[in-house]
mmCIF file of C-alpha atoms and ligand atoms in Angstrom:
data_model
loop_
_atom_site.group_PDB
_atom_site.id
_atom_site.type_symbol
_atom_site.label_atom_id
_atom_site.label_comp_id
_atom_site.label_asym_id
_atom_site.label_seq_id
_atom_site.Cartn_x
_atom_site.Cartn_y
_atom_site.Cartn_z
ATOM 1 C CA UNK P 1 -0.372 -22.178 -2.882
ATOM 2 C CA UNK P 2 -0.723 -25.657 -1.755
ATOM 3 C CA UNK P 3 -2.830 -28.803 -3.376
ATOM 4 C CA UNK P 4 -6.273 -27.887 -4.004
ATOM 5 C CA UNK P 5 -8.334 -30.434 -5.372
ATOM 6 C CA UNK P 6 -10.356 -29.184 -8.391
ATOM 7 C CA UNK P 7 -13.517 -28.595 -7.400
ATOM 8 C CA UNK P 8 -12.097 -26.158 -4.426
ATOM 9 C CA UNK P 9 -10.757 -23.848 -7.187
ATOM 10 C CA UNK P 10 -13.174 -20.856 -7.733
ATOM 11 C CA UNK P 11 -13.836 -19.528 -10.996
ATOM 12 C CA UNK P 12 -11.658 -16.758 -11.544
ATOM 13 C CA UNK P 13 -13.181 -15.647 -15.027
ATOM 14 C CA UNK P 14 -16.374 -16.173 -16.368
ATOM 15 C CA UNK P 15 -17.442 -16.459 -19.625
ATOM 16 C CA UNK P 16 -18.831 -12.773 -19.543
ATOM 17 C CA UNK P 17 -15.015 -11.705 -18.217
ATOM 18 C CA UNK P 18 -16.203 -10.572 -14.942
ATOM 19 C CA UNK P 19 -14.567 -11.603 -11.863
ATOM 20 C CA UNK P 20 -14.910 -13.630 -8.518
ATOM 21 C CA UNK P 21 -17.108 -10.544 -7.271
ATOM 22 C CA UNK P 22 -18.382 -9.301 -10.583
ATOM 23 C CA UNK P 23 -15.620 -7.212 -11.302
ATOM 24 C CA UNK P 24 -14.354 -6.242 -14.828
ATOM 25 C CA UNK P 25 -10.207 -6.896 -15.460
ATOM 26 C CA UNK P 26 -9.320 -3.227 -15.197
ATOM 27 C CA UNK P 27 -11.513 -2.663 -12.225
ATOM 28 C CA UNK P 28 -10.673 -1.335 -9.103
ATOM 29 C CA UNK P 29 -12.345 -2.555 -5.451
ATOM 30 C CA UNK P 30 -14.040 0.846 -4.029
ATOM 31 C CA UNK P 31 -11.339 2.561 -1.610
ATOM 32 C CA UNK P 32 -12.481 4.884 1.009
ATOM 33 C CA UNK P 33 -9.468 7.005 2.740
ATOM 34 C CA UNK P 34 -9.595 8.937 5.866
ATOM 35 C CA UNK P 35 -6.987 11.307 6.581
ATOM 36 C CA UNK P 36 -5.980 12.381 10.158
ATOM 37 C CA UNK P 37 -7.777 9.292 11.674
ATOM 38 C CA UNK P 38 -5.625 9.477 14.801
ATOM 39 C CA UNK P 39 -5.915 11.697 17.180
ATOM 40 C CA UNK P 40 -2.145 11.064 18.949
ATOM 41 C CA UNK P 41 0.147 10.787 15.815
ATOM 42 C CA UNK P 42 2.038 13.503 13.768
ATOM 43 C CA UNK P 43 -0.099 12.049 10.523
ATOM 44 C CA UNK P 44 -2.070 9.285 10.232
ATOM 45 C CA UNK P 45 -4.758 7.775 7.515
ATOM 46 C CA UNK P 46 -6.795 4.647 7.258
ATOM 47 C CA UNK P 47 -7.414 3.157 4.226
ATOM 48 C CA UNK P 48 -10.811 0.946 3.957
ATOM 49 C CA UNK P 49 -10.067 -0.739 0.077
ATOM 50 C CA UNK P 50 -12.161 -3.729 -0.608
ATOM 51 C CA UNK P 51 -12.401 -6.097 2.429
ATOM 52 C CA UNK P 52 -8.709 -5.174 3.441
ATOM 53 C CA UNK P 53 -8.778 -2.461 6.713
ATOM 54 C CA UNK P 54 -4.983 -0.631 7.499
ATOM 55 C CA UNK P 55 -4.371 2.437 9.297
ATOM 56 C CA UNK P 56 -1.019 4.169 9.418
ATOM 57 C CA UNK P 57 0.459 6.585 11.606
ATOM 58 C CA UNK P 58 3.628 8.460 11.036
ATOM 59 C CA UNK P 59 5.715 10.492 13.562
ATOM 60 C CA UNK P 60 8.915 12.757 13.186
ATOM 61 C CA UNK P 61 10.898 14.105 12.211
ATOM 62 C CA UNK P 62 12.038 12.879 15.403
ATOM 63 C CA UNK P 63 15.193 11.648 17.881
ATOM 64 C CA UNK P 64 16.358 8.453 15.891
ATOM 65 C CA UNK P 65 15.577 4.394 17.861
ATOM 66 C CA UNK P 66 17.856 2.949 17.746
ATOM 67 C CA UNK P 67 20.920 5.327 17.634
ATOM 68 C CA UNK P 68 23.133 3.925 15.564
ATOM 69 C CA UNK P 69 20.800 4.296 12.290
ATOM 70 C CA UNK P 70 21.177 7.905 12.877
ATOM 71 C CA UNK P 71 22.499 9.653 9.354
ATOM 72 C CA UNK P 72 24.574 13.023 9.371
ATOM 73 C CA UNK P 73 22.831 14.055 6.281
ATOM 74 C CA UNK P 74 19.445 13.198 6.000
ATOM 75 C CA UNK P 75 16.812 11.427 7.670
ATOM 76 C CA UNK P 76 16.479 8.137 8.381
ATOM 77 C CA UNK P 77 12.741 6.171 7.093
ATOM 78 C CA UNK P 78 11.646 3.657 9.274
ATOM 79 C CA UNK P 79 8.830 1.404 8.338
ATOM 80 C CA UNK P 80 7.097 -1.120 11.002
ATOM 81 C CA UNK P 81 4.271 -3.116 9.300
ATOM 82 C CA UNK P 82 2.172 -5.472 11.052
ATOM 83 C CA UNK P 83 -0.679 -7.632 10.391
ATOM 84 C CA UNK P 84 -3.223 -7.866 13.336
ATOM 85 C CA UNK P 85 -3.172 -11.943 14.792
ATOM 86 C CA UNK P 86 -7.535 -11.197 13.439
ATOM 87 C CA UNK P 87 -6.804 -9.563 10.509
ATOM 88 C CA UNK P 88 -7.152 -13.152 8.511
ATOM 89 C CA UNK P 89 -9.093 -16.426 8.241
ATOM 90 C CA UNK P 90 -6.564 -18.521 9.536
ATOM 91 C CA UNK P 91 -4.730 -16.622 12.887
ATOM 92 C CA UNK P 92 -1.796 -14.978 11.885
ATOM 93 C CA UNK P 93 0.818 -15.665 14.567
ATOM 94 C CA UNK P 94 1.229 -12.360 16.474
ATOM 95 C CA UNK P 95 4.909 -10.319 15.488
ATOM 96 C CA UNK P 96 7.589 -10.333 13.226
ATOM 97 C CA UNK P 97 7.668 -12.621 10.231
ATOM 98 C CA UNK P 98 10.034 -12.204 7.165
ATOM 99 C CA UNK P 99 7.142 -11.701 4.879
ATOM 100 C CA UNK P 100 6.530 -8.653 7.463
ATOM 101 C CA UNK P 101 10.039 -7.587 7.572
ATOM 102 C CA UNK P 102 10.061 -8.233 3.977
ATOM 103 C CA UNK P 103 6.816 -5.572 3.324
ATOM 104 C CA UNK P 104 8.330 -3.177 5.830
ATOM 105 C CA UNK P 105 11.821 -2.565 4.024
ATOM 106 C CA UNK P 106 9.926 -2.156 0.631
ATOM 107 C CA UNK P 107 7.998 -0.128 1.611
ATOM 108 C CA UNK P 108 10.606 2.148 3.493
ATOM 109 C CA UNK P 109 12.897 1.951 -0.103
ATOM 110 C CA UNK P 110 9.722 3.428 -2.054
ATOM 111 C CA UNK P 111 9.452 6.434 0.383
ATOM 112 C CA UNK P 112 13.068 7.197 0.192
ATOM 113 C CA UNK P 113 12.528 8.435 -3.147
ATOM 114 C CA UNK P 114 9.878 10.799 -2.292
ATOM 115 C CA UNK P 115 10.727 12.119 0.574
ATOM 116 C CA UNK P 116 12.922 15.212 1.318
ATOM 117 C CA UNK P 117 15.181 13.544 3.834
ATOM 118 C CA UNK P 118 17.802 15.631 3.265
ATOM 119 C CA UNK P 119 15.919 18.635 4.841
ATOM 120 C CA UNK P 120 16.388 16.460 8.434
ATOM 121 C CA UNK P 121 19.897 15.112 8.815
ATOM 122 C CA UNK P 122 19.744 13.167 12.468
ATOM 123 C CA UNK P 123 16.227 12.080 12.793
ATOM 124 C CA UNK P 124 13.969 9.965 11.966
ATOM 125 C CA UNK P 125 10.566 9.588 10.153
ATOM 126 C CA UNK P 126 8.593 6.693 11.496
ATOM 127 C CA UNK P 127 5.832 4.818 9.735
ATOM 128 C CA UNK P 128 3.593 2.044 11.369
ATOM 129 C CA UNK P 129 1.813 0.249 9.090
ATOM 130 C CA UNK P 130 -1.364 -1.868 10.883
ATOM 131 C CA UNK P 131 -3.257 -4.325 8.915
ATOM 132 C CA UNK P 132 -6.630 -4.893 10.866
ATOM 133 C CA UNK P 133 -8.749 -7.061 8.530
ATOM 134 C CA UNK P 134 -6.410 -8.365 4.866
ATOM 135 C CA UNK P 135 -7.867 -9.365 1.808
ATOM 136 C CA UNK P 136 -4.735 -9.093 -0.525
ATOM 137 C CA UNK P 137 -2.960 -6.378 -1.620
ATOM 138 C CA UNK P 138 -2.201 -4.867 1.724
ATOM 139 C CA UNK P 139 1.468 -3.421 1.026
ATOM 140 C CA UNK P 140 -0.178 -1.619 -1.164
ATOM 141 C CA UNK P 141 -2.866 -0.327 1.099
ATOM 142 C CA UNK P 142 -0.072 0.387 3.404
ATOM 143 C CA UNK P 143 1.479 2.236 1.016
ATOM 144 C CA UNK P 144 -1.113 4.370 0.028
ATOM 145 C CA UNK P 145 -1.890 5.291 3.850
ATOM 146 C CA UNK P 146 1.265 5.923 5.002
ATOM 147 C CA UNK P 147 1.732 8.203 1.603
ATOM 148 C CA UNK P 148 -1.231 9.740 3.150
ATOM 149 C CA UNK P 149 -0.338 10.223 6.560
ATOM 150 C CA UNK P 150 2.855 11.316 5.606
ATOM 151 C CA UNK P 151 1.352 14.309 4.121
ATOM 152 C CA UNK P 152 -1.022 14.804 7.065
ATOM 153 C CA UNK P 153 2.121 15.281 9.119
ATOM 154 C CA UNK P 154 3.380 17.748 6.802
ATOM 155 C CA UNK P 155 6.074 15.895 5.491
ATOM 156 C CA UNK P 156 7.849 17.129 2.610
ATOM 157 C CA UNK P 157 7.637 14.919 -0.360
ATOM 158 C CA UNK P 158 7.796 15.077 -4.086
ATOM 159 C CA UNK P 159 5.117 13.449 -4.365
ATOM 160 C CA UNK P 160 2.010 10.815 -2.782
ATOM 161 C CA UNK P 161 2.844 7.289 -4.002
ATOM 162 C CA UNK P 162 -0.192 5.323 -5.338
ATOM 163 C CA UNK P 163 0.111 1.494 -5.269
ATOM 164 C CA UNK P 164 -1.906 -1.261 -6.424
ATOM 165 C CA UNK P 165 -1.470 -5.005 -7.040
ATOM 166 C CA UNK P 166 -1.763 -6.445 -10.411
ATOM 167 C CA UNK P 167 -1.593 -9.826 -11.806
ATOM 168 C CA UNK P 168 -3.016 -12.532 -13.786
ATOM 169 C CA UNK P 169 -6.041 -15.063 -13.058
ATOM 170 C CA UNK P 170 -8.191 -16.804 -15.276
ATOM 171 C CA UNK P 171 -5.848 -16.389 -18.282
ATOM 172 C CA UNK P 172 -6.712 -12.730 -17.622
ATOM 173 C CA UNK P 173 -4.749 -9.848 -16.406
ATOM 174 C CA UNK P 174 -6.332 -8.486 -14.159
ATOM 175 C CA UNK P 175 -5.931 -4.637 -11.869
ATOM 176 C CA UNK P 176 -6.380 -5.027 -8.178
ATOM 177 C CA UNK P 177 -6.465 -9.004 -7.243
ATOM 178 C CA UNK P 178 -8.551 -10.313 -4.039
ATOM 179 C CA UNK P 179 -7.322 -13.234 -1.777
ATOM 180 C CA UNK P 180 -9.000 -15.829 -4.596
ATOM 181 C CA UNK P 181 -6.790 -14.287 -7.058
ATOM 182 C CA UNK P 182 -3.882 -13.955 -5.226
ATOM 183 C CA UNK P 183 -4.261 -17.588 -3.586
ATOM 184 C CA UNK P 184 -5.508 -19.374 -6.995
ATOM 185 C CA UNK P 185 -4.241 -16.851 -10.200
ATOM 186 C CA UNK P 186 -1.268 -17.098 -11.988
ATOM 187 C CA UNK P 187 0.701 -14.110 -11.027
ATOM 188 C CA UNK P 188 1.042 -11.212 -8.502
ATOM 189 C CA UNK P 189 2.604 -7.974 -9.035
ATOM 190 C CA UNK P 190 2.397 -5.271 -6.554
ATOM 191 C CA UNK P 191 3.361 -1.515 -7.871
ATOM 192 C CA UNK P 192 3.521 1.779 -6.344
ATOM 193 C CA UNK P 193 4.063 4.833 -9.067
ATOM 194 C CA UNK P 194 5.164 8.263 -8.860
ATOM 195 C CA UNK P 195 2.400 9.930 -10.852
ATOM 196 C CA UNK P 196 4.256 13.418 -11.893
ATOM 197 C CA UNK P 197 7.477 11.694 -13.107
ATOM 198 C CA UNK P 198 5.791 7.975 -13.884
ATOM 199 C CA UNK P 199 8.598 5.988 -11.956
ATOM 200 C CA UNK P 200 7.765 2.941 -10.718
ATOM 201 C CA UNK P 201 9.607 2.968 -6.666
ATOM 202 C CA UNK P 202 7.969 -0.831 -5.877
ATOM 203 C CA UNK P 203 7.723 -3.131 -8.169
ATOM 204 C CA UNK P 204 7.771 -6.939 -7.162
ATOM 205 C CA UNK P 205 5.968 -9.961 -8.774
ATOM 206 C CA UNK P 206 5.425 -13.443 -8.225
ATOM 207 C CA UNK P 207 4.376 -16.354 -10.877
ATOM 208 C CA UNK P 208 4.488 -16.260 -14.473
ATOM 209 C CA UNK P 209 3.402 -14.089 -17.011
ATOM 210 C CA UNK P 210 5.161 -13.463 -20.975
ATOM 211 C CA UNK P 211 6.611 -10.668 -21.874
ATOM 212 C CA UNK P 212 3.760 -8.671 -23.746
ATOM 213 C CA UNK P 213 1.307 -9.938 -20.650
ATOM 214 C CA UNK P 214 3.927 -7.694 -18.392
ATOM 215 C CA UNK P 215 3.767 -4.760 -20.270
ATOM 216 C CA UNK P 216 -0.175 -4.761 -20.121
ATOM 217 C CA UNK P 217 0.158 -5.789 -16.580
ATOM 218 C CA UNK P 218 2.419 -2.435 -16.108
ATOM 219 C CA UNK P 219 0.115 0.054 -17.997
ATOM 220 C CA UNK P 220 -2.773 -0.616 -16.103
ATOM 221 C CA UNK P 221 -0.949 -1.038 -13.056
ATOM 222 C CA UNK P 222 -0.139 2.742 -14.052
ATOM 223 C CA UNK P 223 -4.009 3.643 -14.599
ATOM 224 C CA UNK P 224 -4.897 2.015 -11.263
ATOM 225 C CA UNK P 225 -2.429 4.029 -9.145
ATOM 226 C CA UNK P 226 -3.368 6.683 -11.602
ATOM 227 C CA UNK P 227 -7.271 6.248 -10.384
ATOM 228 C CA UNK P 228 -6.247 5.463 -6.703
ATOM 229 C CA UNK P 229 -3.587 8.672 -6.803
ATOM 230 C CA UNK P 230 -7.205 11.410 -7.386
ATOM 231 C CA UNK P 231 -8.951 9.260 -4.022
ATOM 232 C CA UNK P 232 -5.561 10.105 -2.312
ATOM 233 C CA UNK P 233 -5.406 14.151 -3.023
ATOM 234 C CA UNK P 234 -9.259 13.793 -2.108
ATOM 235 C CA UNK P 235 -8.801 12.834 1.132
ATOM 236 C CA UNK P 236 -6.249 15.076 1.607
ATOM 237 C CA UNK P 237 -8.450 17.981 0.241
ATOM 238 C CA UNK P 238 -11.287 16.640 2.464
ATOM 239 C CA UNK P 239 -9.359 17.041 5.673
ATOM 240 C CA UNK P 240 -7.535 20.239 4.858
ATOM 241 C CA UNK P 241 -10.190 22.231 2.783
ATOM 242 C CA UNK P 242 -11.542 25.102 4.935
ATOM 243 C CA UNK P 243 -15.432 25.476 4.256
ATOM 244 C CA UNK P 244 -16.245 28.705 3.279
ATOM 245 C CA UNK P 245 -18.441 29.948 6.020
ATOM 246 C CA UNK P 246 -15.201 29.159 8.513
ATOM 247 C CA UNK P 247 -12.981 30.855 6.099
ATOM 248 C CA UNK P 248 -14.514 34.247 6.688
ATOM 249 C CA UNK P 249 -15.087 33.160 10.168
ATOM 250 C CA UNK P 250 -18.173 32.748 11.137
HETATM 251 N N1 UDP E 1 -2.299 -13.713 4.227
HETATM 252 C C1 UDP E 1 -2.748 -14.540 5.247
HETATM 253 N N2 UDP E 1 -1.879 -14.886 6.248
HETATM 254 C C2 UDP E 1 -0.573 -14.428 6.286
HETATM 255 C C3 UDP E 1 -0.138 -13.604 5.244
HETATM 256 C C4 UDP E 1 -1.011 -13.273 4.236
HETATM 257 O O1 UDP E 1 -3.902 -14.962 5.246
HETATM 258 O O2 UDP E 1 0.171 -14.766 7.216
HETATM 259 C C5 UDP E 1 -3.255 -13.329 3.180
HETATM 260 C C6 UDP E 1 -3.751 -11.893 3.371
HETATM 261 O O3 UDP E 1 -5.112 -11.810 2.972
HETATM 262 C C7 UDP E 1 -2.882 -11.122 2.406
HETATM 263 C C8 UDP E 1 -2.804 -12.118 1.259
HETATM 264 O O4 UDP E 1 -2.643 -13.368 1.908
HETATM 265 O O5 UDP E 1 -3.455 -9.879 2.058
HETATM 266 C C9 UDP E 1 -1.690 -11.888 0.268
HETATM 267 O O6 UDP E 1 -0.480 -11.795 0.925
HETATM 268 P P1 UDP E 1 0.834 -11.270 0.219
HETATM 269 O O7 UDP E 1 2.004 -11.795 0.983
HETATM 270 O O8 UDP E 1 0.761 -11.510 -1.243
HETATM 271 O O9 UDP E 1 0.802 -9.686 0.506
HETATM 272 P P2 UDP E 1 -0.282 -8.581 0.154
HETATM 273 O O10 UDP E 1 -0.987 -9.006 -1.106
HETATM 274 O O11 UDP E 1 -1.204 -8.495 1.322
HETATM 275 O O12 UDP E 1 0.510 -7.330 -0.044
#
């Protein structure tokens, strides 16, 4: 976080409980999701959610890179996220980080309990993850468009895998945090749910928060993936749906 004098400290609740940009505590930023944005990949989705901008592509099953990861029984999920050098304020230094490596290998983990590797022994299902323009809470937007473009790629899986940040700023906690939140609040906690079973498969957290301020944290952590899971299955039905004029062919 760094020293920040004072007065460069936004407000992070009013008096009214609204937000940085107006925003009540259990209040999502709008999310837009296109699936199929790509025209080249086996599945692909971009996610527009508040100021933060990440497409995903996903391609396999196919011949595993390198060859020693190959598995005899199931698939191997590979996860490459990447935040664009412009995507920030401040120039991100172009290529691998940890924090990068760090987001990629969660991300991978969550989608190993969703998808049916087992029905692809030898190959492997590949997920890029490109963050064009970051505002916090982009593993989760990567998340939620690589659930997405797993599913435009036909991917079998038990399930999409909704994710959203929540935390605590302001004394407040607080559903879906922006960069001021993130940067200035008092704790981060990205989640990704499955929504038919209610498992959480990500679930990290930085800062401090008691006990009872968790388990409010959690439940509507819950009702945010909950929210962002019916945007998903939208998008889906929006690409998918045949209108009914094409239906009986004309
Ligand atoms: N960020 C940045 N430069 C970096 C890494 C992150 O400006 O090199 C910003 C970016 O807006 C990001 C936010 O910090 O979304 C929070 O980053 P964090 O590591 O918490 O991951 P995220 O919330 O994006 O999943």
């Amino acid at each position: 976080m760094g020293s920040v004098g004072a007065k460069d400290v936004p407000v992070l609740l009013s008096p009214e409980g609204l937000r940085v940009d107006g925003r009540r505590v259990n209040e999502l930023r709008p999310i837009k999701i296109t699936a199929g944005a790509l025209k080249h990949a086996d599945g692909s989705a971009f996610v527009e959610w508040g100021q933060n901008k990440v497409m995903a592509a996903v391609y396999g099953p196919r011949e595993v890179h390198p060859r020693h990861l190959q598995q005899n029984t199931k698939a191997v999920i590979q996860c490459k996220y990447n935040m664009a050098a412009f995507s920030v304020d401040e120039r991100k230094r172009p290529g691998l980080d940890r924090r990068s490596q760090e987001i990629s290998k969660v991300i991978a983990e969550a989608f190993e309990s969703v998808v049916f590797a087992e029905e692809f022994p030898r190959t492997s299902i590949d997920i890029y993850i490109e963050v064009l323009q970051a505002n916090a809470g982009t593993r989760c937007a990567g998340l939620v468009a690589a659930s997405v473009a797993l599913a435009d790629a036909g991917i079998p899986m038990a399930d999409l895998l909704p994710a959203v940040a929540v935390g605590k700023a302001g004394g407040a906690i607080i559903l879906d945090l922006k960069k001021e939140e993130d940067n200035f609040g008092e704790a981060d906690l990205p989640m990704a749910l499955v929504p038919q079973s209610g498992r959480l498969v990500l679930l990290q957290m930085e800062g401090h928060m008691t006990r009872d301020e968790l388990a409010t944290a959690l439940d509507l952590g819950v009702q945010g993936c909950r929210g962002i899971y019916e945007v998903m299955k939208q998008a889906l039905r929006d690409r998918y749906s045949v209108a009914p004029a094409a239906e009986a062919g004309a």
